[in-house]
Structure formats: C-alpha cells, structure tokens
Amino acid sequence: MLNSVPCALSFKREDPLSLHRLIMESRHFVATIWNSVQYWLCCCVALSVLQTIAALFMLPGLMTTWQVLWFCCIVIPAISISLMAKPLDMDVMKKPQGKIQTVVNLNGAIFVIWCYGSKFLLTFVVVTASYIGTLSSHCNQMCIALPNCTCAFLFHPILLNDSMLTEGWDENKWTLHVSRLILCFITLLHFVVISTGFIHRDHLMFQKPAHSNLYWLATVFTLIAVQSVYTIIVLMVVRENEYDEKYVVPLWVIIFGALSSFGVLIISEMVKKQEIKVNKRFLKRARLDFGTKLGMNSPF
C-alpha cells in the first residue's frame, strides 16, 4: 500500500511521523484510483454499446469520429480524474481487505454487470429514442415537402427522382448535424449525473452531497459550458447553408432529453443503495473470514 503513494517522503529524524496516517492516505489513494478507473471503463463501454445499438437498428452513426474522440479523450478522462480529488475518507481504515480471489465468482460478475449496467440503461433508451424520433420527424417533414418520397423503417428516407434512387441521410445535412449535437449534449448530461454516484461510494447523495468535491464541480461545469458553446457555434455555421433544408426538431425530444437526467439520477441512487447493502454484507463477511471456525460458519 505504501508503495502506491506517487511521491517521495522527505522528513527529518525529529519530525513526528504517523504510520497510521500514511497507511490511511495510501488506502484512500488506491480506492480513488480504482473508483476512477471503474467510471472511465463504464463510460467507454457505454459509448460502444450506444454505437452498437445504432448499428443494430440500422441507424446512421450516433456520433462522428471527432465527437467520440471528444468524449474518450477529454470528457471521460477529465471527469474520472476529478473523482480522485474527493476529501479524505476517515472511514477507509475501518474497511477490511478481502482475500484475493483467483477464481471468477459467477454471482459476483452478474451483480457487477447488473449494478453498472442499470445506471446506464436509461441512457441507452433515451439516446436511441431521441435519435429515432428526430430522424423520423425530419423524414416525415421531408416527404411532405417532396414528391416521390417515402420513409422506410419510419426514419430512412427514400427519394426517387428522374429514375435515380436516393436513400439515407447525407452526412453534411442539417438533420444529422442537429441530431448528433442533441445526442452529445444528452450523453454528457447523463455521464455527469452518473458520476455523482462515484464520488462517495458508501453514502447516498442526501447523506454526502457531490459538491463536496470542488474539483469535480468545476470540471463538470467547464465541460457543460464548452459543450454548450460548441453546440451554438456549430448550429450557427450549419444554419448559414442556404441550400440545406432546416427541419424543425421535435419539442418532445428536447424535453425528454432534459428531464431524463432526473430519471438517471433516481435510478443511480436506487442502484447505489443496493450496492451499499451488498458492500456492507461483504465487509461483515471479511471481518469474520480469518480462516477460523467462526469465519467458516458465519451466516454472512
């Protein structure tokens, strides 16, 4: 544990040195690193799942390459690193360390998948539904204005002009630009809301609020501000194209995307409450699991 502290210790012989404090700092540091890695990995997997869902529904890419890089190289790392700046948890010394398991526990793996998957489940539903809703609305608006136009699968336009068949959405068109900007903003909001549950893993939000981590608070406000400015600038640039038809974005998509953040927060707290119960059960078992008869016969 002491070797995990990323700095050299320099002190004089007469200086008081608390070994207990060093161990506490070390365990806190390792716990925050593991917590940040978990969030980092979950968000990256969530982005991959979103793109996979889009491919399964035969949708255009949910995000462009640059938008994916923005999330993978800037947003997710910045939030993950800010999670490490939470105040020192004095209760970290009360948590016993369990035995290292060399065999994968199937029940534990299922619980981990359920625990982290449930937090991102609403994100998958909201982002996919908003994307399909926007494309479907724009497809209907386009087919009303243009003859010989039909919408396949509700969101896939097919246009027949002079014996030429044109189908799908152009990457440089207004529809995909607006849809992807909305999805990026919704995804960012959901990632920020989900990150609140990774600040204090052993306490619910009403017990220990997330704003106690000021670095995290400054990071998320900066990311949201940058994303907002970028969205406005891109919309202004795209709107200047006179030859591109500007279809109206459904109002329900914006309202649904904004209010869904509260649903993500509620689900995240419910899952976190269950996770805390399981962790307490594990801690009770770890305290009794000393290879003694008491530990082996423990009802936990």
mmCIF file of C-alpha atoms in Angstrom:
data_model
loop_
_atom_site.group_PDB
_atom_site.id
_atom_site.type_symbol
_atom_site.label_atom_id
_atom_site.label_comp_id
_atom_site.label_asym_id
_atom_site.label_seq_id
_atom_site.Cartn_x
_atom_site.Cartn_y
_atom_site.Cartn_z
ATOM 1 C CA MET A 1 0.000 0.000 0.000
ATOM 2 C CA LEU A 2 2.715 2.453 0.928
ATOM 3 C CA ASN A 3 4.420 1.873 -2.410
ATOM 4 C CA SER A 4 1.297 3.145 -4.179
ATOM 5 C CA VAL A 5 1.767 6.709 -2.893
ATOM 6 C CA PRO A 6 3.029 8.569 -6.004
ATOM 7 C CA CYS A 7 5.600 10.769 -4.275
ATOM 8 C CA ALA A 8 8.774 10.588 -2.227
ATOM 9 C CA LEU A 9 8.590 11.188 1.507
ATOM 10 C CA SER A 10 11.112 13.588 2.981
ATOM 11 C CA PHE A 11 11.229 14.273 6.702
ATOM 12 C CA LYS A 12 13.710 14.923 9.494
ATOM 13 C CA ARG A 13 14.547 12.485 12.236
ATOM 14 C CA GLU A 14 12.976 14.656 14.921
ATOM 15 C CA ASP A 15 9.738 15.182 12.961
ATOM 16 C CA PRO A 16 6.714 13.248 14.230
ATOM 17 C CA LEU A 17 5.716 10.562 11.748
ATOM 18 C CA SER A 18 2.368 8.808 11.909
ATOM 19 C CA LEU A 19 2.429 5.457 10.159
ATOM 20 C CA HIS A 20 -1.331 5.205 10.601
ATOM 21 C CA ARG A 21 -1.792 8.427 8.634
ATOM 22 C CA LEU A 22 0.449 7.195 5.817
ATOM 23 C CA ILE A 23 -1.490 3.958 5.524
ATOM 24 C CA MET A 24 -4.760 5.897 5.532
ATOM 25 C CA GLU A 25 -3.574 8.197 2.743
ATOM 26 C CA SER A 26 -2.317 5.227 0.762
ATOM 27 C CA ARG A 27 -5.540 3.247 1.032
ATOM 28 C CA HIS A 28 -7.580 6.330 0.174
ATOM 29 C CA PHE A 29 -5.433 6.938 -2.891
ATOM 30 C CA VAL A 30 -5.778 3.349 -4.119
ATOM 31 C CA ALA A 31 -9.545 3.438 -3.545
ATOM 32 C CA THR A 32 -9.956 6.670 -5.527
ATOM 33 C CA ILE A 33 -7.854 5.329 -8.406
ATOM 34 C CA TRP A 34 -9.941 2.158 -8.593
ATOM 35 C CA ASN A 35 -13.119 4.238 -8.422
ATOM 36 C CA SER A 36 -11.966 6.473 -11.287
ATOM 37 C CA VAL A 37 -10.957 3.501 -13.424
ATOM 38 C CA GLN A 38 -14.382 1.944 -12.911
ATOM 39 C CA TYR A 39 -16.149 5.100 -14.069
ATOM 40 C CA TRP A 40 -13.753 5.516 -17.009
ATOM 41 C CA LEU A 41 -14.312 1.950 -18.169
ATOM 42 C CA CYS A 42 -18.098 2.105 -17.735
ATOM 43 C CA CYS A 43 -18.428 5.267 -19.837
ATOM 44 C CA CYS A 44 -16.232 3.898 -22.629
ATOM 45 C CA VAL A 45 -18.257 0.681 -22.708
ATOM 46 C CA ALA A 46 -21.467 2.742 -22.721
ATOM 47 C CA LEU A 47 -20.312 4.649 -25.812
ATOM 48 C CA SER A 48 -19.539 1.373 -27.565
ATOM 49 C CA VAL A 49 -22.949 -0.034 -26.633
ATOM 50 C CA LEU A 50 -24.671 3.083 -27.997
ATOM 51 C CA GLN A 51 -22.897 2.736 -31.328
ATOM 52 C CA THR A 52 -23.742 -0.973 -31.405
ATOM 53 C CA ILE A 53 -27.423 -0.255 -30.768
ATOM 54 C CA ALA A 54 -27.412 2.244 -33.633
ATOM 55 C CA ALA A 55 -25.915 -0.382 -35.936
ATOM 56 C CA LEU A 56 -28.485 -2.983 -34.870
ATOM 57 C CA PHE A 57 -31.342 -0.573 -35.625
ATOM 58 C CA MET A 58 -29.667 0.354 -38.950
ATOM 59 C CA LEU A 59 -29.337 3.979 -37.872
ATOM 60 C CA PRO A 60 -26.654 6.391 -39.024
ATOM 61 C CA GLY A 61 -23.730 6.683 -36.622
ATOM 62 C CA LEU A 62 -24.816 8.254 -33.342
ATOM 63 C CA MET A 63 -21.650 10.338 -33.201
ATOM 64 C CA THR A 64 -18.941 11.381 -35.583
ATOM 65 C CA THR A 65 -15.348 10.301 -35.104
ATOM 66 C CA TRP A 66 -14.432 13.671 -33.611
ATOM 67 C CA GLN A 67 -17.332 13.561 -31.176
ATOM 68 C CA VAL A 68 -16.289 10.100 -29.994
ATOM 69 C CA LEU A 69 -12.724 11.358 -29.534
ATOM 70 C CA TRP A 70 -14.071 14.353 -27.609
ATOM 71 C CA PHE A 71 -15.758 12.018 -25.146
ATOM 72 C CA CYS A 72 -12.993 9.404 -24.950
ATOM 73 C CA CYS A 73 -10.033 11.801 -24.768
ATOM 74 C CA ILE A 74 -11.459 14.845 -22.959
ATOM 75 C CA VAL A 75 -14.812 14.382 -21.226
ATOM 76 C CA ILE A 76 -14.457 10.936 -19.655
ATOM 77 C CA PRO A 77 -10.791 11.336 -18.560
ATOM 78 C CA ALA A 78 -11.459 14.799 -17.109
ATOM 79 C CA ILE A 79 -14.414 13.627 -15.025
ATOM 80 C CA SER A 80 -12.583 10.467 -13.972
ATOM 81 C CA ILE A 81 -9.517 12.359 -12.789
ATOM 82 C CA SER A 82 -11.669 14.884 -10.917
ATOM 83 C CA LEU A 83 -13.250 11.998 -8.980
ATOM 84 C CA MET A 84 -9.849 11.365 -7.375
ATOM 85 C CA ALA A 85 -9.918 14.769 -5.695
ATOM 86 C CA LYS A 86 -12.590 13.898 -3.155
ATOM 87 C CA PRO A 87 -11.804 14.648 0.516
ATOM 88 C CA LEU A 88 -10.036 12.036 2.593
ATOM 89 C CA ASP A 89 -12.440 9.411 3.906
ATOM 90 C CA MET A 90 -11.580 8.740 7.546
ATOM 91 C CA ASP A 91 -13.593 5.504 7.493
ATOM 92 C CA VAL A 92 -11.257 3.907 4.966
ATOM 93 C CA MET A 93 -9.281 2.299 7.800
ATOM 94 C CA LYS A 94 -12.413 0.561 9.055
ATOM 95 C CA LYS A 95 -12.824 -1.415 5.841
ATOM 96 C CA PRO A 96 -11.163 -4.826 5.994
ATOM 97 C CA GLN A 97 -9.489 -6.127 2.890
ATOM 98 C CA GLY A 98 -10.967 -9.319 1.481
ATOM 99 C CA LYS A 99 -8.946 -12.261 0.256
ATOM 100 C CA ILE A 100 -7.605 -12.204 -3.290
ATOM 101 C CA GLN A 101 -9.788 -14.489 -5.397
ATOM 102 C CA THR A 102 -8.158 -16.477 -8.176
ATOM 103 C CA VAL A 103 -11.457 -17.947 -9.402
ATOM 104 C CA VAL A 104 -14.112 -15.786 -11.034
ATOM 105 C CA ASN A 105 -17.302 -15.717 -8.986
ATOM 106 C CA LEU A 106 -20.263 -16.010 -11.361
ATOM 107 C CA ASN A 107 -22.728 -14.414 -8.954
ATOM 108 C CA GLY A 108 -20.342 -11.543 -8.343
ATOM 109 C CA ALA A 109 -19.839 -10.997 -12.064
ATOM 110 C CA ILE A 110 -23.597 -10.958 -12.652
ATOM 111 C CA PHE A 111 -24.057 -8.442 -9.841
ATOM 112 C CA VAL A 112 -21.357 -6.161 -11.258
ATOM 113 C CA ILE A 113 -22.925 -6.260 -14.727
ATOM 114 C CA TRP A 114 -26.360 -5.564 -13.260
ATOM 115 C CA CYS A 115 -25.083 -2.808 -10.978
ATOM 116 C CA TYR A 116 -23.206 -0.802 -13.601
ATOM 117 C CA GLY A 117 -25.493 -1.699 -16.491
ATOM 118 C CA SER A 118 -28.572 -0.422 -14.668
ATOM 119 C CA LYS A 119 -27.006 3.003 -14.224
ATOM 120 C CA PHE A 120 -26.575 3.401 -17.990
ATOM 121 C CA LEU A 121 -29.758 1.599 -19.076
ATOM 122 C CA LEU A 122 -31.880 4.755 -19.227
ATOM 123 C CA THR A 123 -29.115 6.495 -21.192
ATOM 124 C CA PHE A 124 -29.300 3.796 -23.864
ATOM 125 C CA VAL A 125 -33.089 4.142 -24.090
ATOM 126 C CA VAL A 126 -33.204 7.952 -24.099
ATOM 127 C CA VAL A 127 -30.390 8.486 -26.601
ATOM 128 C CA THR A 128 -31.701 5.856 -29.025
ATOM 129 C CA ALA A 129 -35.317 7.033 -28.748
ATOM 130 C CA SER A 130 -34.330 10.690 -29.219
ATOM 131 C CA TYR A 131 -32.259 9.829 -32.285
ATOM 132 C CA ILE A 132 -35.015 7.754 -33.878
ATOM 133 C CA GLY A 133 -37.616 10.397 -33.012
ATOM 134 C CA THR A 134 -35.618 13.218 -34.600
ATOM 135 C CA LEU A 135 -34.838 11.269 -37.771
ATOM 136 C CA SER A 136 -38.449 10.096 -38.073
ATOM 137 C CA SER A 137 -39.813 13.626 -37.673
ATOM 138 C CA HIS A 138 -37.399 15.070 -40.230
ATOM 139 C CA CYS A 139 -38.123 12.217 -42.640
ATOM 140 C CA ASN A 140 -41.859 12.913 -42.462
ATOM 141 C CA GLN A 141 -41.296 16.646 -42.938
ATOM 142 C CA MET A 142 -39.105 15.981 -45.969
ATOM 143 C CA CYS A 143 -41.568 13.566 -47.581
ATOM 144 C CA ILE A 144 -44.401 16.055 -47.119
ATOM 145 C CA ALA A 145 -42.433 18.717 -48.985
ATOM 146 C CA LEU A 146 -41.009 16.453 -51.720
ATOM 147 C CA PRO A 147 -42.869 14.174 -54.155
ATOM 148 C CA ASN A 148 -41.968 10.514 -54.648
ATOM 149 C CA CYS A 149 -40.580 10.309 -51.123
ATOM 150 C CA THR A 150 -41.230 7.581 -48.594
ATOM 151 C CA CYS A 151 -39.895 6.793 -45.134
ATOM 152 C CA ALA A 152 -38.643 3.247 -44.747
ATOM 153 C CA PHE A 153 -38.499 1.962 -41.155
ATOM 154 C CA LEU A 154 -40.015 5.324 -40.102
ATOM 155 C CA PHE A 155 -36.666 7.161 -40.261
ATOM 156 C CA HIS A 156 -34.963 6.123 -43.525
ATOM 157 C CA PRO A 157 -35.870 8.470 -46.438
ATOM 158 C CA ILE A 158 -36.093 7.040 -49.964
ATOM 159 C CA LEU A 159 -36.392 9.560 -52.809
ATOM 160 C CA LEU A 160 -36.946 8.724 -56.496
ATOM 161 C CA ASN A 161 -36.011 11.490 -58.966
ATOM 162 C CA ASP A 162 -35.556 11.025 -62.735
ATOM 163 C CA SER A 163 -35.136 7.259 -62.434
ATOM 164 C CA MET A 164 -32.472 7.782 -59.747
ATOM 165 C CA LEU A 165 -32.954 6.317 -56.318
ATOM 166 C CA THR A 166 -31.580 8.319 -53.397
ATOM 167 C CA GLU A 167 -31.813 6.915 -49.916
ATOM 168 C CA GLY A 168 -30.432 7.639 -46.484
ATOM 169 C CA TRP A 169 -29.168 10.796 -44.869
ATOM 170 C CA ASP A 170 -26.245 12.861 -46.109
ATOM 171 C CA GLU A 171 -23.503 13.292 -43.519
ATOM 172 C CA ASN A 172 -23.333 17.028 -44.235
ATOM 173 C CA LYS A 173 -27.047 17.659 -43.925
ATOM 174 C CA TRP A 174 -28.810 19.657 -41.243
ATOM 175 C CA THR A 175 -30.624 16.632 -39.840
ATOM 176 C CA LEU A 176 -27.576 14.623 -38.793
ATOM 177 C CA HIS A 177 -25.744 17.699 -37.509
ATOM 178 C CA VAL A 178 -28.605 18.709 -35.223
ATOM 179 C CA SER A 179 -29.411 15.170 -34.124
ATOM 180 C CA ARG A 180 -25.831 14.398 -33.145
ATOM 181 C CA LEU A 181 -25.400 17.677 -31.299
ATOM 182 C CA ILE A 182 -28.514 16.953 -29.245
ATOM 183 C CA LEU A 183 -27.366 13.408 -28.525
ATOM 184 C CA CYS A 184 -23.904 14.579 -27.460
ATOM 185 C CA PHE A 185 -25.409 17.045 -25.012
ATOM 186 C CA ILE A 186 -27.803 14.443 -23.586
ATOM 187 C CA THR A 187 -24.970 11.924 -23.245
ATOM 188 C CA LEU A 188 -22.776 14.480 -21.483
ATOM 189 C CA LEU A 189 -25.550 15.344 -19.014
ATOM 190 C CA HIS A 190 -26.145 11.673 -18.266
ATOM 191 C CA PHE A 191 -22.431 10.987 -17.754
ATOM 192 C CA VAL A 192 -22.223 13.922 -15.347
ATOM 193 C CA VAL A 193 -25.274 12.746 -13.396
ATOM 194 C CA ILE A 194 -23.958 9.180 -13.212
ATOM 195 C CA SER A 195 -20.577 10.439 -11.983
ATOM 196 C CA THR A 196 -22.263 11.855 -8.867
ATOM 197 C CA GLY A 197 -22.702 8.291 -7.660
ATOM 198 C CA PHE A 198 -18.967 7.630 -7.977
ATOM 199 C CA ILE A 199 -17.850 10.417 -5.638
ATOM 200 C CA HIS A 200 -18.952 8.936 -2.314
ATOM 201 C CA ARG A 201 -19.461 5.233 -2.991
ATOM 202 C CA ASP A 202 -20.536 4.394 0.560
ATOM 203 C CA HIS A 203 -23.058 7.189 1.030
ATOM 204 C CA LEU A 204 -26.174 8.358 -0.785
ATOM 205 C CA MET A 205 -26.358 11.867 -2.165
ATOM 206 C CA PHE A 206 -28.538 13.247 0.639
ATOM 207 C CA GLN A 207 -26.016 11.918 3.166
ATOM 208 C CA LYS A 208 -22.902 13.288 1.459
ATOM 209 C CA PRO A 209 -23.583 15.729 -1.393
ATOM 210 C CA ALA A 210 -21.478 15.575 -4.535
ATOM 211 C CA HIS A 211 -20.475 19.249 -4.404
ATOM 212 C CA SER A 212 -18.067 18.470 -1.570
ATOM 213 C CA ASN A 213 -15.617 17.604 -4.375
ATOM 214 C CA LEU A 214 -14.900 21.084 -5.720
ATOM 215 C CA TYR A 215 -12.586 19.833 -8.474
ATOM 216 C CA TRP A 216 -15.349 17.626 -9.840
ATOM 217 C CA LEU A 217 -17.806 20.517 -9.636
ATOM 218 C CA ALA A 218 -15.500 22.847 -11.577
ATOM 219 C CA THR A 219 -14.758 20.149 -14.160
ATOM 220 C CA VAL A 220 -18.374 19.328 -14.978
ATOM 221 C CA PHE A 221 -19.374 22.991 -15.197
ATOM 222 C CA THR A 222 -16.476 23.643 -17.569
ATOM 223 C CA LEU A 223 -17.341 20.665 -19.774
ATOM 224 C CA ILE A 224 -21.016 21.624 -19.958
ATOM 225 C CA ALA A 225 -20.091 25.219 -20.804
ATOM 226 C CA VAL A 226 -17.666 24.137 -23.542
ATOM 227 C CA GLN A 227 -20.221 21.705 -24.982
ATOM 228 C CA SER A 228 -22.877 24.443 -24.980
ATOM 229 C CA VAL A 229 -20.631 26.942 -26.761
ATOM 230 C CA TYR A 230 -19.578 24.328 -29.318
ATOM 231 C CA THR A 231 -23.211 23.395 -29.995
ATOM 232 C CA ILE A 232 -24.224 27.016 -30.545
ATOM 233 C CA ILE A 233 -21.287 27.715 -32.868
ATOM 234 C CA VAL A 234 -21.901 24.610 -34.994
ATOM 235 C CA LEU A 235 -25.611 25.391 -35.289
ATOM 236 C CA MET A 236 -24.818 28.937 -36.422
ATOM 237 C CA VAL A 237 -22.374 27.656 -39.051
ATOM 238 C CA VAL A 238 -24.712 24.972 -40.372
ATOM 239 C CA ARG A 239 -27.682 27.345 -40.443
ATOM 240 C CA GLU A 240 -25.824 29.605 -42.901
ATOM 241 C CA ASN A 241 -26.102 26.934 -45.608
ATOM 242 C CA GLU A 242 -28.935 28.248 -47.781
ATOM 243 C CA TYR A 243 -29.237 25.067 -49.858
ATOM 244 C CA ASP A 244 -29.882 22.798 -46.905
ATOM 245 C CA GLU A 245 -33.450 22.426 -45.665
ATOM 246 C CA LYS A 246 -33.786 23.200 -41.947
ATOM 247 C CA TYR A 247 -36.364 20.863 -40.470
ATOM 248 C CA VAL A 248 -37.847 21.506 -37.045
ATOM 249 C CA VAL A 249 -36.579 19.440 -34.137
ATOM 250 C CA PRO A 250 -39.470 17.823 -32.199
ATOM 251 C CA LEU A 251 -40.089 19.607 -28.928
ATOM 252 C CA TRP A 252 -40.635 16.344 -27.075
ATOM 253 C CA VAL A 253 -37.066 15.264 -27.872
ATOM 254 C CA ILE A 254 -35.625 18.311 -26.101
ATOM 255 C CA ILE A 255 -37.975 17.994 -23.112
ATOM 256 C CA PHE A 256 -37.462 14.231 -22.912
ATOM 257 C CA GLY A 257 -33.691 14.610 -23.041
ATOM 258 C CA ALA A 258 -33.642 17.326 -20.376
ATOM 259 C CA LEU A 259 -35.966 15.587 -17.914
ATOM 260 C CA SER A 260 -34.334 12.203 -18.403
ATOM 261 C CA SER A 261 -31.354 13.371 -16.336
ATOM 262 C CA PHE A 262 -33.546 13.309 -13.230
ATOM 263 C CA GLY A 263 -34.577 9.754 -14.050
ATOM 264 C CA VAL A 264 -30.927 8.758 -14.406
ATOM 265 C CA LEU A 265 -30.194 10.307 -11.009
ATOM 266 C CA ILE A 266 -33.050 8.424 -9.334
ATOM 267 C CA ILE A 267 -32.037 5.091 -10.871
ATOM 268 C CA SER A 268 -28.390 5.688 -9.987
ATOM 269 C CA GLU A 269 -29.256 6.343 -6.343
ATOM 270 C CA MET A 270 -31.520 3.276 -6.168
ATOM 271 C CA VAL A 271 -28.780 1.055 -7.571
ATOM 272 C CA LYS A 272 -26.235 2.677 -5.275
ATOM 273 C CA LYS A 273 -28.425 1.935 -2.250
ATOM 274 C CA GLN A 274 -28.489 -1.729 -3.189
ATOM 275 C CA GLU A 275 -24.744 -1.659 -3.828
ATOM 276 C CA ILE A 276 -24.118 -0.239 -0.351
ATOM 277 C CA LYS A 277 -26.135 -3.072 1.189
ATOM 278 C CA VAL A 278 -24.080 -5.664 -0.666
ATOM 279 C CA ASN A 279 -20.826 -3.943 0.340
ATOM 280 C CA LYS A 280 -21.861 -3.961 3.990
ATOM 281 C CA ARG A 281 -22.593 -7.662 3.719
ATOM 282 C CA PHE A 282 -19.151 -8.212 2.189
ATOM 283 C CA LEU A 283 -17.460 -6.211 4.961
ATOM 284 C CA LYS A 284 -19.187 -8.276 7.638
ATOM 285 C CA ARG A 285 -18.028 -11.438 5.944
ATOM 286 C CA ALA A 286 -14.473 -10.110 5.535
ATOM 287 C CA ARG A 287 -14.248 -9.308 9.257
ATOM 288 C CA LEU A 288 -15.159 -12.874 10.127
ATOM 289 C CA ASP A 289 -13.261 -14.588 7.329
ATOM 290 C CA PHE A 290 -9.961 -15.310 9.104
ATOM 291 C CA GLY A 291 -9.743 -18.976 8.219
ATOM 292 C CA THR A 292 -11.198 -19.814 11.661
ATOM 293 C CA LYS A 293 -14.190 -21.895 12.549
ATOM 294 C CA LEU A 294 -16.133 -18.733 13.321
ATOM 295 C CA GLY A 295 -15.431 -17.365 9.864
ATOM 296 C CA MET A 296 -16.271 -20.582 8.043
ATOM 297 C CA ASN A 297 -19.564 -20.998 9.906
ATOM 298 C CA SER A 298 -20.587 -17.380 9.525
ATOM 299 C CA PRO A 299 -24.173 -16.904 8.250
ATOM 300 C CA PHE A 300 -22.907 -13.984 6.145
#
